[in-house]
Short mmCIF file of C-alpha atoms and ligand atoms in Angstrom, two decimals:
data_model
loop_
_atom_site.label_atom_id
_atom_site.label_comp_id
_atom_site.label_asym_id
_atom_site.label_seq_id
_atom_site.Cartn_x
_atom_site.Cartn_y
_atom_site.Cartn_z
CA MET A 11 15.90 11.19 -0.49
CA ASN A 12 14.47 7.80 -1.73
CA LEU A 13 11.10 6.29 -0.45
CA LEU A 14 10.41 2.31 -1.12
CA PHE A 15 6.94 1.42 -1.59
CA ILE A 16 6.17 -2.30 -1.65
CA GLY A 17 2.98 -3.51 -3.29
CA ASP A 18 0.51 -5.83 -1.52
CA ILE A 19 2.26 -8.33 0.44
CA PHE A 20 0.25 -11.68 -0.04
CA ALA A 21 0.22 -14.36 2.42
CA SER A 22 3.61 -16.04 3.57
CA PRO A 23 5.11 -16.17 -0.01
CA GLY A 24 4.99 -12.46 0.08
CA ARG A 25 6.18 -12.10 3.70
CA ASN A 26 9.26 -14.29 2.94
CA ILE A 27 10.24 -12.63 -0.23
CA VAL A 28 10.30 -9.50 1.54
CA ALA A 29 12.03 -10.98 4.53
CA HIS A 30 14.78 -12.10 2.41
CA HIS A 31 15.33 -9.00 0.23
CA LEU A 32 14.34 -5.96 2.47
CA GLN A 33 17.71 -4.94 3.98
CA GLU A 34 19.76 -5.39 0.68
CA ILE A 35 17.12 -3.16 -1.27
CA ILE A 36 17.20 -0.58 1.72
CA SER A 37 21.21 -0.41 1.32
CA GLU A 38 21.51 -0.71 -2.30
CA GLU A 39 18.99 1.61 -3.33
CA LYS A 40 19.97 4.06 -0.42
CA ILE A 41 16.35 3.88 0.91
CA ASP A 42 15.33 6.30 3.74
CA LEU A 43 11.76 5.35 4.51
CA ALA A 44 10.40 1.73 3.72
CA ILE A 45 6.62 1.35 3.51
CA ALA A 46 4.47 -1.62 2.14
CA ASN A 47 0.69 -2.34 1.76
CA ALA A 48 0.03 -5.17 4.12
CA GLU A 49 -3.62 -5.71 4.26
CA ASN A 50 -3.34 -9.29 2.35
CA SER A 51 -0.16 -10.49 4.56
CA ALA A 52 -2.28 -12.86 6.92
CA GLY A 53 -3.32 -15.90 4.52
CA GLY A 54 -4.25 -13.30 2.02
CA PHE A 55 -6.94 -11.77 3.86
CA GLY A 56 -6.24 -9.16 6.50
CA ILE A 57 -3.37 -8.75 9.17
CA THR A 58 -2.65 -9.98 12.54
CA PRO A 59 -0.58 -8.18 15.21
CA LEU A 60 2.05 -10.85 15.31
CA ILE A 61 2.48 -10.34 11.43
CA ALA A 62 2.52 -6.66 12.04
CA GLN A 63 5.46 -7.25 14.36
CA GLU A 64 7.18 -9.31 12.40
CA LEU A 65 6.93 -6.97 9.15
CA PHE A 66 8.22 -4.01 11.08
CA SER A 67 10.94 -6.20 12.49
CA ILE A 68 12.60 -6.71 9.17
CA GLY A 69 12.74 -3.07 8.52
CA LEU A 70 9.60 -1.77 7.17
CA ASP A 71 8.73 1.41 8.61
CA VAL A 72 4.97 2.19 7.99
CA LEU A 73 2.26 -0.46 7.01
CA THR A 74 -0.67 0.59 4.74
CA THR A 75 -3.86 -1.42 4.41
CA GLY A 76 -7.37 -1.47 2.64
CA ASN A 77 -10.61 -3.22 2.40
CA HIS A 78 -9.18 -6.28 4.45
CA VAL A 79 -7.69 -4.44 7.32
CA PHE A 80 -10.69 -5.64 9.70
CA ASP A 81 -10.68 -9.14 8.56
CA LYS A 82 -8.89 -10.45 11.61
CA LYS A 83 -10.73 -9.49 15.07
CA GLU A 84 -7.25 -9.19 16.79
CA ILE A 85 -6.06 -6.40 14.82
CA TYR A 86 -9.10 -4.12 16.37
CA ASP A 87 -7.38 -3.33 19.71
CA TYR A 88 -4.01 -3.48 17.94
CA LEU A 89 -4.73 -0.64 15.59
CA PRO A 90 -4.88 2.12 18.12
CA ARG A 91 -1.81 0.94 19.90
CA GLU A 92 0.27 0.83 16.69
CA PRO A 93 0.02 4.24 14.85
CA ARG A 94 2.84 2.79 12.09
CA LEU A 95 -0.14 0.47 10.98
CA LEU A 96 -2.33 2.58 8.93
CA ARG A 97 -6.14 1.90 7.85
CA PRO A 98 -7.75 3.81 4.93
CA ALA A 99 -8.58 7.17 6.25
CA ASN A 100 -11.98 7.44 4.97
CA TYR A 101 -13.54 4.29 6.90
CA ALA A 102 -15.76 5.91 9.70
CA ASP A 103 -13.93 7.84 12.22
CA GLU A 104 -15.18 5.61 15.43
CA LEU A 105 -13.28 2.66 13.88
CA PRO A 106 -9.84 2.08 15.66
CA GLY A 107 -6.88 3.23 13.99
CA ALA A 108 -5.76 6.20 11.71
CA GLY A 109 -5.04 6.88 8.03
CA CYS A 110 -1.99 9.10 8.49
CA ILE A 111 1.29 9.17 10.37
CA VAL A 112 4.13 11.66 10.21
CA VAL A 113 7.61 9.69 10.79
CA LYS A 114 11.05 10.29 10.54
CA ALA A 115 13.00 8.82 7.96
CA ARG A 116 16.66 7.50 8.12
CA ASN A 117 18.13 10.56 7.06
CA GLY A 118 16.11 12.74 9.71
CA VAL A 119 13.33 14.15 7.55
CA GLN A 120 9.85 14.15 8.47
CA VAL A 121 7.47 12.11 5.92
CA ALA A 122 3.74 11.93 6.15
CA VAL A 123 2.34 8.67 5.25
CA MET A 124 -1.49 8.64 4.16
CA ASN A 125 -3.91 5.72 3.29
CA ILE A 126 -6.97 6.28 1.72
CA GLN A 127 -9.56 3.89 -0.27
CA GLY A 128 -11.44 4.38 -3.52
CA ARG A 129 -15.24 3.62 -3.68
CA VAL A 130 -16.03 2.14 -6.93
CA TYR A 131 -16.62 -1.59 -6.54
CA MET A 132 -15.33 -1.16 -2.62
CA PRO A 133 -17.11 -0.82 0.77
CA GLY A 134 -19.01 2.34 0.94
CA THR A 135 -16.77 4.32 3.02
CA ASP A 136 -16.83 8.11 3.14
CA CYS A 137 -15.50 10.27 -0.01
CA PRO A 138 -11.63 9.74 -0.57
CA PHE A 139 -11.44 13.02 -2.47
CA ARG A 140 -12.86 15.23 0.52
CA LYS A 141 -10.89 13.02 3.29
CA ILE A 142 -7.45 13.49 1.80
CA ASP A 143 -8.07 17.43 1.65
CA LEU A 144 -9.08 17.22 5.43
CA LEU A 145 -5.74 14.98 6.07
CA LEU A 146 -3.35 17.57 4.09
CA LYS A 147 -5.23 20.41 5.75
CA GLY A 148 -4.09 18.99 9.40
CA LEU A 149 -0.59 18.76 8.34
CA SER A 150 2.10 20.83 9.31
CA PRO A 151 3.63 22.94 6.65
CA GLU A 152 7.11 22.02 7.46
CA VAL A 153 6.05 18.35 6.74
CA LYS A 154 6.93 18.60 2.76
CA VAL A 155 7.33 15.12 1.91
CA ARG A 156 4.07 13.37 1.75
CA PHE A 157 3.15 9.61 0.33
CA VAL A 158 -0.17 8.62 -0.46
CA ASP A 159 -1.61 4.78 -1.04
CA PHE A 160 -4.86 5.02 -2.57
CA HIS A 161 -6.33 1.46 -2.44
CA ALA A 162 -8.74 1.25 -5.11
CA GLU A 163 -10.23 -1.15 -7.88
CA LEU A 164 -10.72 1.26 -10.73
CA THR A 165 -8.04 2.81 -12.87
CA SER A 166 -9.96 5.93 -13.54
CA GLU A 167 -10.61 6.81 -9.96
CA LYS A 168 -6.86 6.37 -9.15
CA MET A 169 -5.96 8.59 -12.11
CA ALA A 170 -8.34 11.16 -10.88
CA MET A 171 -6.91 11.08 -7.26
CA GLY A 172 -3.34 11.53 -8.80
CA TRP A 173 -4.72 14.54 -10.50
CA HIS A 174 -6.61 15.77 -7.45
CA LEU A 175 -3.20 15.49 -5.54
CA ASN A 176 -1.07 17.02 -8.20
CA GLY A 177 1.31 19.47 -6.59
CA ARG A 178 -0.03 18.74 -2.88
CA VAL A 179 1.81 15.37 -2.29
CA SER A 180 5.29 14.02 -3.36
CA ALA A 181 3.75 10.73 -4.54
CA MET A 182 0.60 8.62 -4.87
CA VAL A 183 0.51 5.29 -5.68
CA GLY A 184 -2.25 2.67 -6.09
CA THR A 185 -2.93 -0.70 -4.58
CA HIS A 186 -5.33 -3.42 -4.39
CA THR A 187 -5.86 -4.90 -7.82
CA HIS A 188 -2.23 -6.89 -7.39
CA ILE A 189 -1.55 -6.04 -11.23
CA PRO A 190 1.39 -3.79 -11.61
CA THR A 191 0.97 -1.16 -14.34
CA ALA A 192 3.73 0.30 -16.38
CA ASP A 193 2.36 4.07 -16.03
CA GLU A 194 4.82 5.41 -13.77
CA ARG A 195 5.37 9.26 -14.16
CA ILE A 196 5.80 12.64 -12.41
CA LEU A 197 2.80 14.81 -12.75
CA SER A 198 3.21 18.32 -14.04
CA GLU A 199 3.26 19.94 -10.36
CA GLY A 200 5.71 17.16 -9.07
CA THR A 201 3.55 14.48 -7.98
CA ALA A 202 5.00 10.96 -8.42
CA TYR A 203 2.18 8.70 -9.59
CA GLN A 204 1.56 5.14 -10.37
CA THR A 205 -1.81 3.42 -10.95
CA ASP A 206 -1.12 0.19 -9.50
CA VAL A 207 2.23 -1.16 -7.81
CA GLY A 208 1.15 -4.51 -8.04
CA MET A 209 1.41 -7.79 -5.69
CA THR A 210 4.36 -8.94 -3.64
CA GLY A 211 3.44 -12.78 -3.66
CA PRO A 212 2.73 -15.73 -5.73
CA TYR A 213 2.02 -14.91 -9.49
CA ASP A 214 1.00 -18.49 -10.64
CA SER A 215 -2.12 -17.57 -9.34
CA VAL A 216 -5.33 -15.44 -9.77
CA ILE A 217 -4.03 -12.28 -8.10
CA GLY A 218 -2.56 -14.58 -5.16
CA SER A 219 -5.28 -17.07 -4.69
CA GLU A 220 -4.74 -20.86 -6.07
CA LYS A 221 -5.77 -20.29 -9.70
CA GLY A 222 -7.88 -23.90 -9.78
CA LEU A 223 -10.00 -22.81 -6.81
CA ALA A 224 -10.54 -19.12 -8.42
CA LEU A 225 -11.44 -20.51 -11.67
CA ARG A 226 -13.89 -22.65 -10.26
CA ARG A 227 -15.26 -19.92 -8.57
CA PHE A 228 -15.72 -18.22 -12.18
CA LEU A 229 -17.13 -21.37 -13.66
CA THR A 230 -19.59 -22.49 -11.14
CA ALA A 231 -20.47 -19.09 -9.30
CA LEU A 232 -20.48 -21.08 -6.02
CA PRO A 233 -18.65 -19.75 -2.92
CA VAL A 234 -15.59 -21.77 -3.37
CA ARG A 235 -13.35 -20.88 -0.49
CA LEU A 236 -10.02 -19.55 -1.81
CA ASP A 237 -6.74 -20.51 -0.47
CA SER A 238 -3.36 -18.57 -1.40
CA ALA A 239 -1.07 -19.91 -3.90
CA LYS A 240 2.66 -20.84 -3.54
CA HIS A 241 4.47 -20.45 -6.87
CA GLY A 242 5.74 -17.98 -8.90
CA VAL A 243 6.69 -15.38 -6.13
CA GLU A 244 7.64 -11.88 -6.94
CA LEU A 245 8.27 -8.69 -5.28
CA HIS A 246 6.76 -5.59 -6.89
CA ALA A 247 7.59 -2.03 -5.44
CA THR A 248 8.17 1.33 -6.67
CA ILE A 249 10.98 3.78 -5.50
CA ILE A 250 10.41 7.31 -5.44
CA GLU A 251 13.23 9.94 -5.14
CA VAL A 252 12.12 13.18 -3.58
CA ASP A 253 13.61 16.33 -3.10
CA SER A 254 13.46 16.65 0.95
CA ALA A 255 13.52 20.60 0.52
CA ASN A 256 10.16 21.27 -1.25
CA GLY A 257 8.61 17.53 -1.32
CA ARG A 258 8.68 17.36 -5.06
CA ALA A 259 9.44 14.04 -6.84
CA THR A 260 12.30 14.03 -8.87
CA GLY A 261 12.07 10.19 -9.96
CA ILE A 262 9.98 7.14 -9.87
CA ARG A 263 10.80 3.82 -10.83
CA ARG A 264 9.46 0.47 -10.72
CA TYR A 265 11.53 -2.29 -8.72
CA ALA A 266 10.77 -6.17 -9.23
CA LEU A 267 12.55 -9.15 -7.93
CA HIS A 268 11.75 -12.76 -8.97
CA GLY A 269 11.81 -15.16 -6.20
FE1 FE2 B 49 -7.61 -4.94 -1.27
#
């Protein structure tokens, strides 16, 4: 079976390219489950209930997030009502939402989708390594196909998580940097791995934001307000082929579209 994971959907340019192409990707690539990171889908910062509904309505099955998940206040009440919208599991337990869901893919196979967040150059959450151990312990052994979005800044933290999860999940991919990496591979025990899937949004930018503003911020150290960029829109995703009988990945490849 095939899992599609779309990298960080950034603002309306990112949402539009996904809306235009998702159905054709699903049919051409025989996708059984479509997942996307949507933590930057609302103007680059956070996600709203309306945008989440829009993304589900165009055919995404599960949405993951990251450090911007709580940016928009209206998402707090929505998270407990919409279990297909995940937030990193290693935020405090008393916060709304959850970081794991088991869903039925189009081919009828149960798939666990999990979302955790790194701690280096990121908010001080609980340990993602120990938290993912707890999530995995809570899963039924029947659920063999398991996908993890590890939202983290540091390549070494992500690679370490890949080895931590090797043989225990079907795939772990990274998000957050908005820069796609070319290191996709299958680790020794059958876990597909990629350090970062990259952004789905405007690449004529500094990781999605208008480049003049981002540059001014670096040049002056002033708290310049960032706006989302509009041009050079690309969709970056990864397609993972999994043997549903044992949960082992049999293929991983990058998938990109230029708008
Ligand atoms: Fe992020």
